[in-house]
Coordinates of C-alpha atoms in Angstrom, one line a residue:
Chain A
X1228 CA -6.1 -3.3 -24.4
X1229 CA -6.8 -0.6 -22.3
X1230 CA -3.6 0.2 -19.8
X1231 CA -4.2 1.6 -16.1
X1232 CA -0.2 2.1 -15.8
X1233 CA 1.3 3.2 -11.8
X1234 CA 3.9 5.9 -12.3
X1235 CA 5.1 5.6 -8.7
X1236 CA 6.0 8.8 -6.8
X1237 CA 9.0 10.5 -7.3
X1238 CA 10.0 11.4 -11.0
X1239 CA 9.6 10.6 -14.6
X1240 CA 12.1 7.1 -13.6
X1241 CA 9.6 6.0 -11.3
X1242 CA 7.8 4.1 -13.9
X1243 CA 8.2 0.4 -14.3
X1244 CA 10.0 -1.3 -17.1
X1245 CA 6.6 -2.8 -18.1
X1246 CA 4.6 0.2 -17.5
X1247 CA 7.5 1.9 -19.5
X1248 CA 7.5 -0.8 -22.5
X1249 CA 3.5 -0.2 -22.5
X1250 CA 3.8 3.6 -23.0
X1251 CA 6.0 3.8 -25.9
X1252 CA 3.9 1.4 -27.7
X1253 CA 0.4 2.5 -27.1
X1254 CA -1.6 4.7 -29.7
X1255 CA -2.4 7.6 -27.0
X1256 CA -1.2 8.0 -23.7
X1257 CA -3.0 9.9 -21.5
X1258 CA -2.3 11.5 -17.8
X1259 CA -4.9 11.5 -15.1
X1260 CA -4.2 14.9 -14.1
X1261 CA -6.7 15.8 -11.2
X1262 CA -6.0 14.0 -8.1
X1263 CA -2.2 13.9 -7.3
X1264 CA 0.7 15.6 -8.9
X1265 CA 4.8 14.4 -9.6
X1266 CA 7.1 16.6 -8.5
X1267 CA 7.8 16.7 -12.1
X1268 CA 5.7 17.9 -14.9
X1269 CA 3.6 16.5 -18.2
X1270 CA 6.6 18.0 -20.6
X1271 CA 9.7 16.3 -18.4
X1272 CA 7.0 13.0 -18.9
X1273 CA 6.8 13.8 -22.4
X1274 CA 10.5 14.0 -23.1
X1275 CA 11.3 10.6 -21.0
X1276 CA 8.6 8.6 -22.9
X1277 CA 9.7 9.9 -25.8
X1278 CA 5.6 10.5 -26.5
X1279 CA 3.2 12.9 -26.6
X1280 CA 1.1 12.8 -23.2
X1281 CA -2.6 14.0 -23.8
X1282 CA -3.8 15.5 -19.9
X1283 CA -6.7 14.0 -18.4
X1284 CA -9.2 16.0 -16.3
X1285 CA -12.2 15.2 -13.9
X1286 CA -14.6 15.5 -16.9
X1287 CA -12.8 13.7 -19.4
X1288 CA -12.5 10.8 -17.2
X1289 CA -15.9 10.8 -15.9
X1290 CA -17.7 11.6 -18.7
X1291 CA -15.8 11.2 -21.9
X1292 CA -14.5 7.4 -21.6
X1293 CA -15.7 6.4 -25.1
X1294 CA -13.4 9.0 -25.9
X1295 CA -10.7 7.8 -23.6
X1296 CA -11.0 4.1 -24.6
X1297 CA -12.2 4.9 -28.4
X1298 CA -10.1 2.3 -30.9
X1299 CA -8.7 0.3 -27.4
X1300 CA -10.6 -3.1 -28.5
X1301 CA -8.1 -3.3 -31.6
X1302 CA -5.1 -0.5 -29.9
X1303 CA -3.5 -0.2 -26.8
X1304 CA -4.4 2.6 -24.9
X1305 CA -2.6 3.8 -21.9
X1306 CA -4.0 5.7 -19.1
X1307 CA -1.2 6.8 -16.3
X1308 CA -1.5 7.7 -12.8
X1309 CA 0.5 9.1 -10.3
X1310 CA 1.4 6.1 -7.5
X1311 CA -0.7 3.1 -8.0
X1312 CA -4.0 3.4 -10.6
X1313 CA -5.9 0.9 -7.9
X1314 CA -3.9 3.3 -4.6
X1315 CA -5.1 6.4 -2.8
X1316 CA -7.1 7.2 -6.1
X1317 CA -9.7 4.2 -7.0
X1318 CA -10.0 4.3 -10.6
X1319 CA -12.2 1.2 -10.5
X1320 CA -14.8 2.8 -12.1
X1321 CA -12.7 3.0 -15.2
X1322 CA -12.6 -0.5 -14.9
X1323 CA -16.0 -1.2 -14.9
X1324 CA -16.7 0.9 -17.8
X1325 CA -14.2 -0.7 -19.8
X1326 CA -15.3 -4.1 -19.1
X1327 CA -19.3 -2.9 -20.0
X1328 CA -17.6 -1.7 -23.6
X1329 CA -15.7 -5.4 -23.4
X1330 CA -12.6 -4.3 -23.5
X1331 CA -9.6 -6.0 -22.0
X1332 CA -7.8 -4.0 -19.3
X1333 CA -4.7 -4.7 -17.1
X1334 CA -3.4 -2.8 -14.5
X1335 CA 0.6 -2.1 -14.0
X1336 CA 0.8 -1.1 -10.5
X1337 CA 3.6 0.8 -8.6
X1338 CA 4.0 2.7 -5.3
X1339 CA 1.4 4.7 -4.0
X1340 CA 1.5 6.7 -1.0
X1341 CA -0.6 3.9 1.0
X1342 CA 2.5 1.8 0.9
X1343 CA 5.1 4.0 0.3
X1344 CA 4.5 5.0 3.9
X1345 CA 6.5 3.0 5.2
X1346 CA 9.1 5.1 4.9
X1347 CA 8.5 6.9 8.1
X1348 CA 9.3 3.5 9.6
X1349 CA 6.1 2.7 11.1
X1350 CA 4.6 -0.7 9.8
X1351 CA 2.3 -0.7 7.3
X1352 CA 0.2 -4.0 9.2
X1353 CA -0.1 -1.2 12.2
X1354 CA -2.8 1.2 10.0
X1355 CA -5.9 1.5 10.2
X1356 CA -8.6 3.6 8.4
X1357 CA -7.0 6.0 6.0
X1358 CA -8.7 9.1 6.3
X1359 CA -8.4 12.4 3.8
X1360 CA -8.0 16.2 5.8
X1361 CA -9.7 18.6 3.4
X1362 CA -9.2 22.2 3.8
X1363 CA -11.4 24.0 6.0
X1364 CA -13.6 26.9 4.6
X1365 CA -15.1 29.9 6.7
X1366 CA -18.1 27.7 7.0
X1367 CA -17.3 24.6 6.2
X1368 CA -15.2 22.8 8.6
X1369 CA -15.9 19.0 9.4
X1370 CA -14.1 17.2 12.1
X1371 CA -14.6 13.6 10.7
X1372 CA -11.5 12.6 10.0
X1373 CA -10.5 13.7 14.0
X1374 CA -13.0 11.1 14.8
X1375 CA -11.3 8.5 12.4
X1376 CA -8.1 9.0 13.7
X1377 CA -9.3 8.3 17.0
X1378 CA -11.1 5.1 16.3
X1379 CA -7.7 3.9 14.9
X1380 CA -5.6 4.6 18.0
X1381 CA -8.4 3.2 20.5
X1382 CA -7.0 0.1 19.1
X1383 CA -3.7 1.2 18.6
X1384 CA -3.7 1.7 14.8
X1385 CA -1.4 4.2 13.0
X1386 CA -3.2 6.7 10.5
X1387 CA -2.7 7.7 7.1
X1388 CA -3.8 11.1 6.8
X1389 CA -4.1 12.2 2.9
X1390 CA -3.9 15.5 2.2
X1391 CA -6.4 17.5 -0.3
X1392 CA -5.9 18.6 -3.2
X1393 CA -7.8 21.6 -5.3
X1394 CA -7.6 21.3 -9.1
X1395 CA -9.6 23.0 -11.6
X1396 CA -11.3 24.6 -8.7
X1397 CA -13.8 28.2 -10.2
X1398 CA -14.8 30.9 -8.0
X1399 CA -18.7 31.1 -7.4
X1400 CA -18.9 34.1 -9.7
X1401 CA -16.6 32.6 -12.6
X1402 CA -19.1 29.1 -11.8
X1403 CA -22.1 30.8 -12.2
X1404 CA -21.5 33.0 -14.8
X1405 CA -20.2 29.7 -16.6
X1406 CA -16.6 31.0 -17.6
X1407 CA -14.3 28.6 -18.0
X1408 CA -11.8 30.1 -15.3
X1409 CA -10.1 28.0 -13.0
X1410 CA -8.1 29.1 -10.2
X1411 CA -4.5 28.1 -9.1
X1412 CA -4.0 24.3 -8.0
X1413 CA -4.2 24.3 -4.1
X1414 CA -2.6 21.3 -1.8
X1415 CA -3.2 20.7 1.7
X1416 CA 0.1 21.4 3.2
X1417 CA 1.3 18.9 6.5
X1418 CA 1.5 22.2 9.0
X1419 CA -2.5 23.2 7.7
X1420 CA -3.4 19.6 8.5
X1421 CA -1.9 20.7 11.9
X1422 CA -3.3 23.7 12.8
X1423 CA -6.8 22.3 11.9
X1424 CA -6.3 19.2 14.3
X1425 CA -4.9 21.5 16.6
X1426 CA -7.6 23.5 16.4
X1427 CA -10.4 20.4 16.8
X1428 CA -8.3 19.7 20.2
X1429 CA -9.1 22.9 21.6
X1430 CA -12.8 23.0 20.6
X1431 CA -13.0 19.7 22.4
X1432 CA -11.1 20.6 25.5
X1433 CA -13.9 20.7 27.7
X1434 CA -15.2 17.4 26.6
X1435 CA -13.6 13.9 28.5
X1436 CA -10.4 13.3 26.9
X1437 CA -9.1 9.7 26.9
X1438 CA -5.3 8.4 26.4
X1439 CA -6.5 8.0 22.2
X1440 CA -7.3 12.0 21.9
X1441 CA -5.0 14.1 20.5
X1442 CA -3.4 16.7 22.5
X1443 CA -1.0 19.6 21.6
X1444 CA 1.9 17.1 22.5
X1445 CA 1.2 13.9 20.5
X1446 CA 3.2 13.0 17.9
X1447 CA 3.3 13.1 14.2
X1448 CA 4.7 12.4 11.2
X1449 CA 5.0 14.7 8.4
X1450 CA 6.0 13.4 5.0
X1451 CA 6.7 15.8 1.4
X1452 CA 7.3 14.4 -2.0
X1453 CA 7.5 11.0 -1.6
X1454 CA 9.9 9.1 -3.8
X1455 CA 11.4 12.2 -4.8
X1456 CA 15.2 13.5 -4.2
X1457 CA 14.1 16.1 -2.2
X1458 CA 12.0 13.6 -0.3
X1459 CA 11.3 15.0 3.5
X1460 CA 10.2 13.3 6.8
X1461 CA 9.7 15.4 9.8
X1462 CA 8.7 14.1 13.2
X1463 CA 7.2 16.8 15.5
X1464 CA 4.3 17.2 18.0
X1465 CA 1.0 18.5 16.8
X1466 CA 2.0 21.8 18.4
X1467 CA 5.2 22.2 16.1
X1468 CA 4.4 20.8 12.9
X1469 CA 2.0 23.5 12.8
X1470 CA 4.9 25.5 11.8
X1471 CA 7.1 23.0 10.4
X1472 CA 7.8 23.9 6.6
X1473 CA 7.5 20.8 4.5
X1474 CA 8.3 22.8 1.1
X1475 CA 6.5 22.0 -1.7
X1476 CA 3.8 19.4 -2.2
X1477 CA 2.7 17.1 -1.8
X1478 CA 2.6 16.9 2.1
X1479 CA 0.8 13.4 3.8
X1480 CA 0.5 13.1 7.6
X1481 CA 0.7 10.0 9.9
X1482 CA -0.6 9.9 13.3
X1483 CA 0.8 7.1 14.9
X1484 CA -1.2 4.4 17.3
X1485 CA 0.4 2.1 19.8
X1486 CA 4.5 1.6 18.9
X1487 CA 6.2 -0.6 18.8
X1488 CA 9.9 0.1 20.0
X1489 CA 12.0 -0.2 16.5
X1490 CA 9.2 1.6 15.2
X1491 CA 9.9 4.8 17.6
X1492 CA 13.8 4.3 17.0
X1493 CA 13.1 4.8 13.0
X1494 CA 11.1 7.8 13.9
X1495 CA 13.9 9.4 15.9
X1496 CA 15.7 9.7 12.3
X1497 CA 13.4 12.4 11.7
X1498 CA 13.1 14.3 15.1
X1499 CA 12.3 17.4 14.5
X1500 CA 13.0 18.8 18.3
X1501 CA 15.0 17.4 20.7
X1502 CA 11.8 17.8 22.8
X1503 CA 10.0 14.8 20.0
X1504 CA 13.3 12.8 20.2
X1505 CA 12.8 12.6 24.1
X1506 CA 9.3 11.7 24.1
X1507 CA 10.3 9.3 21.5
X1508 CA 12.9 7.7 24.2
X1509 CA 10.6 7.3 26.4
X1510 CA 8.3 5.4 23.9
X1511 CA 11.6 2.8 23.2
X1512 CA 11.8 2.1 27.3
X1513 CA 8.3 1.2 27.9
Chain B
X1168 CA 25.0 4.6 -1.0
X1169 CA 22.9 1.3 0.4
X1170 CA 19.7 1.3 -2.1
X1171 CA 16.8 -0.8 -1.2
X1172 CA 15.0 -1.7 -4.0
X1173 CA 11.7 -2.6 -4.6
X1174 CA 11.1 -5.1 -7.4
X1175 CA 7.1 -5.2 -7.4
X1176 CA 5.2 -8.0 -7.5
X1177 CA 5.3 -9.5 -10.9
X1178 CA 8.3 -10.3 -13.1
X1179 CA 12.2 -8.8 -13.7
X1180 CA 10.5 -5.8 -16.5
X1181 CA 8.3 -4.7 -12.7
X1182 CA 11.4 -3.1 -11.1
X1183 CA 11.1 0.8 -11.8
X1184 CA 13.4 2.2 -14.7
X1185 CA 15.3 4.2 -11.4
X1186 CA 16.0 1.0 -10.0
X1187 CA 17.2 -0.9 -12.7
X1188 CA 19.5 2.0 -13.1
X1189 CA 20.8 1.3 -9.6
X1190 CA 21.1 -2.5 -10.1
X1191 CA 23.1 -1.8 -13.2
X1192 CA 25.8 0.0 -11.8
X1193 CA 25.5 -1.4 -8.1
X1194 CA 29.1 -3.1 -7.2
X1195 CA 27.0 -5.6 -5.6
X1196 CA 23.3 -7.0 -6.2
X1197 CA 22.0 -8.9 -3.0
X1198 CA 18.4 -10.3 -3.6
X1199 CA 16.2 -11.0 -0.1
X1200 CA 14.9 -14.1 -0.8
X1201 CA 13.2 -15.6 2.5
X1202 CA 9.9 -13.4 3.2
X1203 CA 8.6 -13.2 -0.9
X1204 CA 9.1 -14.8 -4.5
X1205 CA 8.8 -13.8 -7.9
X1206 CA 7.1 -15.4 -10.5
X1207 CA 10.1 -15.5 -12.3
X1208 CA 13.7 -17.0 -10.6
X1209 CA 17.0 -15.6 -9.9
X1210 CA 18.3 -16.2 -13.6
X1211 CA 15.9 -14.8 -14.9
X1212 CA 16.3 -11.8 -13.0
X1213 CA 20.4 -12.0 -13.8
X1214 CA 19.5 -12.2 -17.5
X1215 CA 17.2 -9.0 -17.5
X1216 CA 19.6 -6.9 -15.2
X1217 CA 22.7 -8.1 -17.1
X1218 CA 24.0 -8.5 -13.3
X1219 CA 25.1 -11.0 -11.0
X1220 CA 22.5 -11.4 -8.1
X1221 CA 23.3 -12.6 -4.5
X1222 CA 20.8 -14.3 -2.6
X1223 CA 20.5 -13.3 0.8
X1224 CA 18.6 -15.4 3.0
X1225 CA 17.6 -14.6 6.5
X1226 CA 20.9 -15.6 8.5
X1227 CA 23.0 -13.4 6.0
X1228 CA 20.4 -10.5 6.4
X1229 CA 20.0 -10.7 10.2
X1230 CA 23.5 -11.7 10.9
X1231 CA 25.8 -10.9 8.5
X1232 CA 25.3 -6.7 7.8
X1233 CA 29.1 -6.1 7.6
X1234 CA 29.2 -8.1 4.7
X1235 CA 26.2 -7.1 3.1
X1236 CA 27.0 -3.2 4.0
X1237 CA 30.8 -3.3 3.1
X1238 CA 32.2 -0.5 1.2
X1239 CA 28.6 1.0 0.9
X1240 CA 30.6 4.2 2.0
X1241 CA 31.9 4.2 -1.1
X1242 CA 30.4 2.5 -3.6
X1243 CA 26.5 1.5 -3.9
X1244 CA 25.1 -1.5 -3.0
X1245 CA 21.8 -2.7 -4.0
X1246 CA 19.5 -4.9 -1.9
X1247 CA 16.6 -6.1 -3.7
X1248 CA 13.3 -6.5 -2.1
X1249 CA 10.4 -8.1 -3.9
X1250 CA 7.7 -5.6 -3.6
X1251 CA 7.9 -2.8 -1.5
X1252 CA 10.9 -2.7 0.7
X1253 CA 8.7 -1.4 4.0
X1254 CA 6.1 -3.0 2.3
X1255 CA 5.1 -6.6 3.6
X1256 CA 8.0 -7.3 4.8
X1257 CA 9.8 -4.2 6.7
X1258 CA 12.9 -3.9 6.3
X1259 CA 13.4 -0.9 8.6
X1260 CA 15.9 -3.3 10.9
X1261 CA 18.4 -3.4 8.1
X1262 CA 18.1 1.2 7.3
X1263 CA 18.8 1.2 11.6
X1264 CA 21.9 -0.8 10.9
X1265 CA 23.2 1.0 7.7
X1266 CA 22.4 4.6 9.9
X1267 CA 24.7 2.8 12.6
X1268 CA 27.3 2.5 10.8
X1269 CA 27.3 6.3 9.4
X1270 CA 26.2 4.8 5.5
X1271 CA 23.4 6.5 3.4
X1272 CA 20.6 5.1 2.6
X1273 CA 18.2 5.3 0.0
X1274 CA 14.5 3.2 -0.5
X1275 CA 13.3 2.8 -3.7
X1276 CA 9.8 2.2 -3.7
X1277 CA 7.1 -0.3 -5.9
X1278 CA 4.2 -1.7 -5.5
X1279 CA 3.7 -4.1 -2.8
X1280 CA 0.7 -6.8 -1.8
X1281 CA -0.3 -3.9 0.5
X1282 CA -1.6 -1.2 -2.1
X1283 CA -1.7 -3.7 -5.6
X1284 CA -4.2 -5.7 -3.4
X1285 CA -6.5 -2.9 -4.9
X1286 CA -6.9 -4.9 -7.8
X1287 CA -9.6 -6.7 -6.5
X1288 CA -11.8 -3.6 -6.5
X1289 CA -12.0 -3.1 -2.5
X1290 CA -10.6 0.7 -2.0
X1291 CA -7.6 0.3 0.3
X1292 CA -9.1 3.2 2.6
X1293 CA -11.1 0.5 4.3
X1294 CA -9.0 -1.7 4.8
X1295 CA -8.4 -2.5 8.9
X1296 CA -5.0 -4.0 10.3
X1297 CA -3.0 -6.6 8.1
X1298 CA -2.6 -10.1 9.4
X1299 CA -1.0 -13.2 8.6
X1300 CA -2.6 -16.5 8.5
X1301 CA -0.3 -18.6 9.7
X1302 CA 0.5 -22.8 8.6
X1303 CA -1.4 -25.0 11.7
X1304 CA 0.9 -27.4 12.8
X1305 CA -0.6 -30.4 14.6
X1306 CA -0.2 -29.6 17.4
X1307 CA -0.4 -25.5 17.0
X1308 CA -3.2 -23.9 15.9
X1309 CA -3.5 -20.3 16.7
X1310 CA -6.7 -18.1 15.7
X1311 CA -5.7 -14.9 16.7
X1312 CA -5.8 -14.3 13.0
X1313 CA -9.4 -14.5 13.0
X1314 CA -10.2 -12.4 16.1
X1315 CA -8.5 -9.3 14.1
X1316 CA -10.6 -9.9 11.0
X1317 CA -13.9 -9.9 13.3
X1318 CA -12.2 -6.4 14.9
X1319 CA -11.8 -5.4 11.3
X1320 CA -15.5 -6.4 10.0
X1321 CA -17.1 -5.0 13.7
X1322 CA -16.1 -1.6 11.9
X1323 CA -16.8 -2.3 8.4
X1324 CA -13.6 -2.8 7.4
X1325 CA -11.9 -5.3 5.1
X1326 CA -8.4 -7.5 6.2
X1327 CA -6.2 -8.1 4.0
X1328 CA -4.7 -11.9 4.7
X1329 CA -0.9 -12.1 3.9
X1330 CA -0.3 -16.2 3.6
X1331 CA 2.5 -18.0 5.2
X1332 CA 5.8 -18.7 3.5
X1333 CA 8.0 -21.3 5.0
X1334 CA 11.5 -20.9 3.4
X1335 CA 14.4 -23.0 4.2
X1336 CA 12.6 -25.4 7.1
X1337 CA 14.7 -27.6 8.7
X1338 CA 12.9 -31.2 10.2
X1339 CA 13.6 -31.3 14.0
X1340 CA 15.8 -34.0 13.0
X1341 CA 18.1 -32.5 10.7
X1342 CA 17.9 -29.2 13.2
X1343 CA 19.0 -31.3 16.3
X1344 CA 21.8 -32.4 14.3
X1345 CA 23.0 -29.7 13.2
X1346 CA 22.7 -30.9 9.5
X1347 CA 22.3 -27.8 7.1
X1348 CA 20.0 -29.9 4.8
X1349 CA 16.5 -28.0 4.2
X1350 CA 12.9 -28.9 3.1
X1351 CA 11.2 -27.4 -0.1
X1352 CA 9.7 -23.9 0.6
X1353 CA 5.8 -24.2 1.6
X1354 CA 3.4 -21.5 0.7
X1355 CA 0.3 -21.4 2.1
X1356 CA -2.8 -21.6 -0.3
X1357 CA -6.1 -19.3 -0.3
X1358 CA -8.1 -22.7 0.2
X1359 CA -6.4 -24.2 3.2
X1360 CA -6.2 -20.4 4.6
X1361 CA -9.9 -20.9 4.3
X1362 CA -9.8 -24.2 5.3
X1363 CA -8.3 -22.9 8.4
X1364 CA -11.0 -20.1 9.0
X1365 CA -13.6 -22.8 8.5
X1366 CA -12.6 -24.8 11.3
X1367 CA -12.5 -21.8 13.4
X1368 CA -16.0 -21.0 12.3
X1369 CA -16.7 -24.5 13.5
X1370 CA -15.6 -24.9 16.8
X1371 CA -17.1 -21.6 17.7
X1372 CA -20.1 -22.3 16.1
X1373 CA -21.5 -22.8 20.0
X1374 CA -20.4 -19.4 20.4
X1375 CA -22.7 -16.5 20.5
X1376 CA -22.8 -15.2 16.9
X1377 CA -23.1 -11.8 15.5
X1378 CA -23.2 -10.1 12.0
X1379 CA -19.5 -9.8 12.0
X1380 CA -18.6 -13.7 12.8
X1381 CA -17.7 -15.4 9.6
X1382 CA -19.8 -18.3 8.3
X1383 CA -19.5 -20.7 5.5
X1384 CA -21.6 -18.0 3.6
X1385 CA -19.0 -14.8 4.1
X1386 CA -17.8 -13.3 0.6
X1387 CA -14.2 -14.0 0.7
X1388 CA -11.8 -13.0 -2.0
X1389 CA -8.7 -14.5 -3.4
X1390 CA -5.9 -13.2 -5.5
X1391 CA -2.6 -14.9 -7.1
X1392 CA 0.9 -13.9 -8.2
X1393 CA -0.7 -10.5 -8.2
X1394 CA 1.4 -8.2 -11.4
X1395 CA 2.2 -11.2 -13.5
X1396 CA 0.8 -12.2 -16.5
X1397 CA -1.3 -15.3 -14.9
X1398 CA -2.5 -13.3 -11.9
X1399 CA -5.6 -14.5 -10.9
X1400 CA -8.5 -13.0 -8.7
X1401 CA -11.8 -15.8 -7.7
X1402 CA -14.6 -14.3 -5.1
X1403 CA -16.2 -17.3 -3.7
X1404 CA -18.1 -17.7 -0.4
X1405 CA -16.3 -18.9 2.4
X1406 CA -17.0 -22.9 2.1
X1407 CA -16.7 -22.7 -1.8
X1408 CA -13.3 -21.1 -1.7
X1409 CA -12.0 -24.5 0.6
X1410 CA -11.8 -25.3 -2.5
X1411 CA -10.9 -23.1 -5.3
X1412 CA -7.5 -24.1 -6.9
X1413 CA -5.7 -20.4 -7.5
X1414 CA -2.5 -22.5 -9.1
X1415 CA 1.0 -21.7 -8.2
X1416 CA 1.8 -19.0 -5.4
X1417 CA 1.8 -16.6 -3.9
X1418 CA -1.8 -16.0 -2.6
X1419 CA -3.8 -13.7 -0.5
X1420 CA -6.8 -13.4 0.7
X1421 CA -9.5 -10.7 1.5
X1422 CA -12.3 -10.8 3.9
X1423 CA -14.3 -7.9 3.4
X1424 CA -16.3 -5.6 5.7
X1425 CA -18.9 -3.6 4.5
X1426 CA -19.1 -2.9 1.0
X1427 CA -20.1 -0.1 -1.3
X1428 CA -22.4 -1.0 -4.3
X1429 CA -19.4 0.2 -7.0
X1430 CA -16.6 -2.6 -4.7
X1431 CA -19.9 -4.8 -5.2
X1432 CA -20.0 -4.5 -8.8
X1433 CA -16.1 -5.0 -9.2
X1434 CA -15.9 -8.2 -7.1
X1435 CA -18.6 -9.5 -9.3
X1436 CA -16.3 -9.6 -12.4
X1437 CA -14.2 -12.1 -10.5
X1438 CA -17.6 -13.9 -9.0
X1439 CA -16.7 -18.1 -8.7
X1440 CA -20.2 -19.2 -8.7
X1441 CA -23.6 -18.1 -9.4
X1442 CA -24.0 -18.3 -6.0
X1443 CA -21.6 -15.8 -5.0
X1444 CA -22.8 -13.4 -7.5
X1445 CA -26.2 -13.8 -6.8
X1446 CA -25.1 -12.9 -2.6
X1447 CA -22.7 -9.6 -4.2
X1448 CA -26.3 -8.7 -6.0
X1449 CA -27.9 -8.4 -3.1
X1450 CA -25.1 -5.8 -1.4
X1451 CA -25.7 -3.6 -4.8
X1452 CA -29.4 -3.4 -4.1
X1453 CA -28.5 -2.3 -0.3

């Protein structure tokens, strides 16, 4: 059987009993390793499974399943993700694959960040599109996710603004020159989503702004490390979570749509300013 | 501490290994047992925690917080919440309450219908805003429901259909006496869900139509008791799924929007008919 096992959020504890139960007993275990982190590494993994956890990169995933699933017709293997295998990152292709090779999968699910959310206190029913923020380069910055957001809160939607992530990324010389060197890991942080949004407002300033555009005063919600004990929820304007420090990644953003009253009374938990707390109040009163 | 725990969706072994650890040294267990069910019952659930388990139903959770937070100053309480606890069903009411009364708070996360839906093979970024398809009474039959999947599909994107659950009805009789006496608990099946979108279909079948109307030819998707070992998944066309028996509950349902050849491929592993698989061929080709 091959084994797409959740490992939820926060730590190495995260894991289901079942997921838990499937690790110790398959033949390898391996960790997708290239799309989201836990704030806790392969070796704290390693010592709470009691196993040996073989890391999983873009390549080995995409192009080495018969690797990856060799021996899983008559074994179990088990391949874990961080938050939910099916979740922000569709593994569905592995899916697919295994099925062409006949194999039998299942899939242990757990949190992922599109439901984990909820912890901010808006509802998860309210969302709309998710949309990812990538970092901007000198000449590479695309506003589509601005656009996305906007379509949600025309109709009042909340969005789910994922974060990116650089793994494994080479400079063009290293690329070209075809040496393996990679450089450091790189996450989006919550305050770069900010200034980038921030930054869309202004270019658009001269075009007709409607009630759903974002301006420097509309409110956001900043979450870091999810699940974690260090979890952190900050609720700012755009203007000041530009400089809000979430700490260490991994950051997600929600702008929020039309809400409802109990929803802005959650939010107040986390008011960063007494300036959001009062445009919060005036949200409950309406 | 007051812990909200999320069990997941399956059976006892889907609770995290972090929140078993909880529920085993919690002075008190309180399961929430009016807006979801396991597979598996509350002994069962006693048997794998070792614990005794409360049930809370809604008049103890809405009504009755004192008792439910007492002593959660001091000593933790755990309230268990099949799924996600901000998942489905929000339970951000009962962290405003604990917050009230001065007590920390904790959430522990798991999967919920909201991300684990993504075993069907539709990626959860597209999905629009959640609804519920409610039981039609006789005499009430709302089809608001349907006028947010449209909204959903006018932009491509899929709805996820959460299905009634009737726990602890009372007849009009037994209400108007005041008798505490209670009909079985009703779940609502992904046929007469469908059943229900048919006849909506029907009456408005005068109605201008456009591509994103449903008809008795729309792709329509249906999963059961989701995590647990008998889970099943059927994709059948609209008319076809009136009557597709998915066994025991709970069910949802998926209408989806647009779809991308690789959410194509993975709905065809689930196809009911040659009919349906034949239509899902047609979307790869697009």
């Amino acid at each position: 059987m091959f084994y797409l096992v959740g490992l939820g959020l926060g730590d190495a504890t995260d894991i289901t009993v079942k997921g838990l139960d499937v690790v110790r007993r398959a033949k390898r275990v391996y960790l997708e390793a290239y799309t989201s982190i836990l704030t806790v590494g392969k070796e704290a993994l390693e010592t709470f499974y009691g196993r040996e956890v073989i890391l999983a990169d873009r390549d080995m995933v995409e192009q080495a399943s018969d690797e990856l699933m060799a021996d899983a017709d008559t074994e179990d293997v088990a391949f874990l993700v961080v938050g939910d295998p099916l979740g922000a990152t569709t593994h569905t292709d592995l899916i697919l694959r295994a099925v062409e090779k006949g194999l039998q999968y299942k899939v242990i699910h757990n949190a992922s960040i599109m439901n984990a959310i909820g912890c901010c206190g808006l509802q998860l029913y309210s969302y709309g599109e998710t949309v990812s923020i990538v970092f901007w380069e000198k000449d590479w910055q695309p506003e589509s996710f601005y656009d996305k957001i906007i379509i949600n809160r025309e109709k009042g939607m909340h969005t789910l603004c994922l974060l990116d992530i650089k793994m494994k990324e080479q400079t063009i010389e290293n690329l070209m020159k075809g040496r393996p060197i990679y450089e450091p890991p790189r996450f989006l942080s919550a305050s770069q989503a900010c200034q980038q949004l921030l930054e869309i407002v202004k270019r658009r300033n001269s075009e007709k702004m409607t009630d759903s555009d974002l301006t420097p005063d509309t409110i956001c919600v900043a979450v870091a490390r999810v699940g974690a004990s260090d979890q952190k929820i900050a609720v700012a304007t755009l203007a000041e979570m530009c400089d809000v420090d979430m700490g260490s990644p991994l950051h997600s953003l929600v702008i929020p749509g039309h809400m409802h009253p109990l929803e802005g009374e959650m939010l107040k938990l986390f008011a960063f300013s007494d300036h959001v707390r009062k445009l919060l109040e005036t949200i409950e009163k309406r």
